Coordinates of C-alpha atoms in Angstrom, one line a residue:
M25 CA -1.2 3.4 27.7
A26 CA -3.8 4.7 25.3
G27 CA -1.1 6.1 23.1
D28 CA 0.1 2.6 22.4
L29 CA -3.2 1.6 20.9
L30 CA -3.3 4.1 18.0
L31 CA -4.5 2.8 14.6
F32 CA -2.2 3.2 11.6
H33 CA -3.7 6.1 9.7
I34 CA -1.7 7.2 6.6
D35 CA -1.5 11.0 6.5
T36 CA 1.8 11.6 4.6
I37 CA 2.9 9.9 1.4
V38 CA 6.3 10.4 -0.3
V39 CA 6.8 8.8 -3.7
D40 CA 10.3 8.6 -5.1
G41 CA 11.4 11.5 -2.8
T42 CA 8.4 13.8 -3.6
P43 CA 5.5 14.4 -1.3
M44 CA 2.2 13.5 -2.8
A45 CA -1.2 15.2 -2.5
F46 CA -4.0 12.8 -1.8
E47 CA -7.5 12.5 -0.3
D48 CA -7.2 12.2 3.5
G49 CA -7.9 8.7 4.8
S50 CA -7.6 7.1 1.3
G51 CA -4.2 5.4 1.6
T52 CA -4.5 1.7 2.1
L53 CA -2.3 -1.4 2.0
T54 CA -3.8 -4.6 0.8
G55 CA -2.0 -7.9 1.2
A56 CA 0.6 -6.5 3.6
A57 CA 1.3 -10.0 5.0
R58 CA 2.1 -11.2 1.4
F59 CA 0.3 -14.5 2.0
E60 CA -3.0 -15.9 3.3
N61 CA -4.0 -19.3 4.6
E62 CA -6.7 -21.3 2.9
T63 CA -8.7 -24.0 4.6
V64 CA -8.4 -27.4 2.8
L65 CA -11.2 -29.8 3.7
S66 CA -10.3 -33.3 4.3
A67 CA -12.6 -36.2 3.3
S68 CA -12.3 -37.6 6.8
G69 CA -10.4 -36.4 9.9
D70 CA -8.9 -33.0 10.6
D71 CA -8.9 -30.3 7.9
Y72 CA -5.7 -28.5 7.2
S73 CA -4.5 -25.2 5.8
R74 CA -2.5 -24.3 2.8
R75 CA -0.4 -21.1 2.5
K76 CA -1.0 -19.0 -0.7
R77 CA 1.1 -16.0 -1.9
I78 CA -1.0 -12.9 -2.6
P79 CA 0.1 -9.5 -4.1
T80 CA 0.8 -6.5 -1.9
L81 CA -0.9 -3.4 -3.2
F82 CA -0.7 0.2 -2.1
K83 CA -3.8 2.3 -3.1
V84 CA -4.4 6.0 -2.7
R85 CA -6.8 8.6 -4.1
A86 CA -4.4 11.0 -5.7
Q87 CA -5.0 14.7 -6.3
F88 CA -3.4 15.9 -9.5
G89 CA -2.0 19.4 -9.8
K90 CA 1.1 21.2 -10.9
S91 CA 3.5 18.9 -9.1
L92 CA 1.7 15.6 -10.0
D93 CA 0.3 14.5 -13.4
P94 CA -0.9 11.1 -14.7
Q95 CA 2.1 10.7 -17.0
T96 CA 4.5 10.9 -14.0
L97 CA 2.6 8.2 -12.1
T98 CA 2.3 5.8 -15.0
S99 CA 6.0 5.9 -15.8
Q100 CA 7.0 4.9 -12.2
S101 CA 8.9 1.6 -11.9
E102 CA 10.7 0.3 -8.9
V103 CA 10.3 3.5 -6.9
Q104 CA 10.4 3.9 -3.1
I105 CA 7.2 4.9 -1.3
T106 CA 6.9 5.9 2.3
A107 CA 3.5 6.0 4.0
R108 CA 3.5 7.7 7.4
D109 CA 1.2 8.2 10.3
T110 CA 2.4 11.5 11.9
Q111 CA 0.4 11.1 15.1
S112 CA 2.0 7.7 16.1
G113 CA 5.2 8.2 14.2
R114 CA 4.9 4.8 12.4
R115 CA 6.1 4.5 8.8
A116 CA 5.6 1.8 6.2
L117 CA 8.6 1.9 3.9
M118 CA 7.9 0.2 0.6
P119 CA 11.4 0.0 -1.1
K120 CA 10.3 -1.3 -4.5
C121 CA 7.0 -0.3 -6.0
S122 CA 5.8 -0.1 -9.6
F123 CA 2.7 1.5 -11.1
A124 CA -0.2 -1.0 -11.4
S125 CA -3.4 0.9 -12.3
M126 CA -5.3 4.2 -12.4
G127 CA -9.0 4.9 -12.0
D128 CA -11.2 7.3 -13.9
L129 CA -10.0 10.8 -14.4
G130 CA -12.3 13.9 -14.3
G131 CA -14.3 13.3 -11.2
G132 CA -12.0 14.6 -8.5
A133 CA -9.4 12.5 -6.7
V134 CA -8.2 9.4 -8.8
E135 CA -7.5 6.0 -7.3
V136 CA -4.0 5.0 -8.1
T137 CA -2.6 1.5 -7.3
W138 CA 1.1 0.5 -7.0
A139 CA 2.3 -3.1 -6.8
V140 CA 4.6 -3.4 -3.8
L141 CA 7.4 -5.7 -5.1
A142 CA 9.4 -6.2 -1.9
P143 CA 8.4 -6.7 1.7
I144 CA 7.2 -3.7 3.6
Q145 CA 9.6 -2.4 6.3
W146 CA 7.8 -1.1 9.4
L147 CA 9.7 1.7 11.0

């Protein structure tokens, strides 16, 4: 029963068919639901909620080397990214992602963000 309660921890990332070196524990998905609900206050009576679209972003602290350079990442458009938790076997397949931003270079691993342009497929 305890095996069913594992948290999703990204430990393998494949970008456009190529495995990516990254800082362990740095892969995160923000806005995976693709929406959030806001509370709208009523002047009187019950309040209500309003659904709002939000962007889905995939962030990771990339480690550049011979197989990965900043130019390669910044030119990526509509690539497929797979984030996998090898312990649980769960995968998040992001079929359509484009480069969004890159953090400061020169201090070790660099935060790279992709915009996830299609719903995540949980496998």
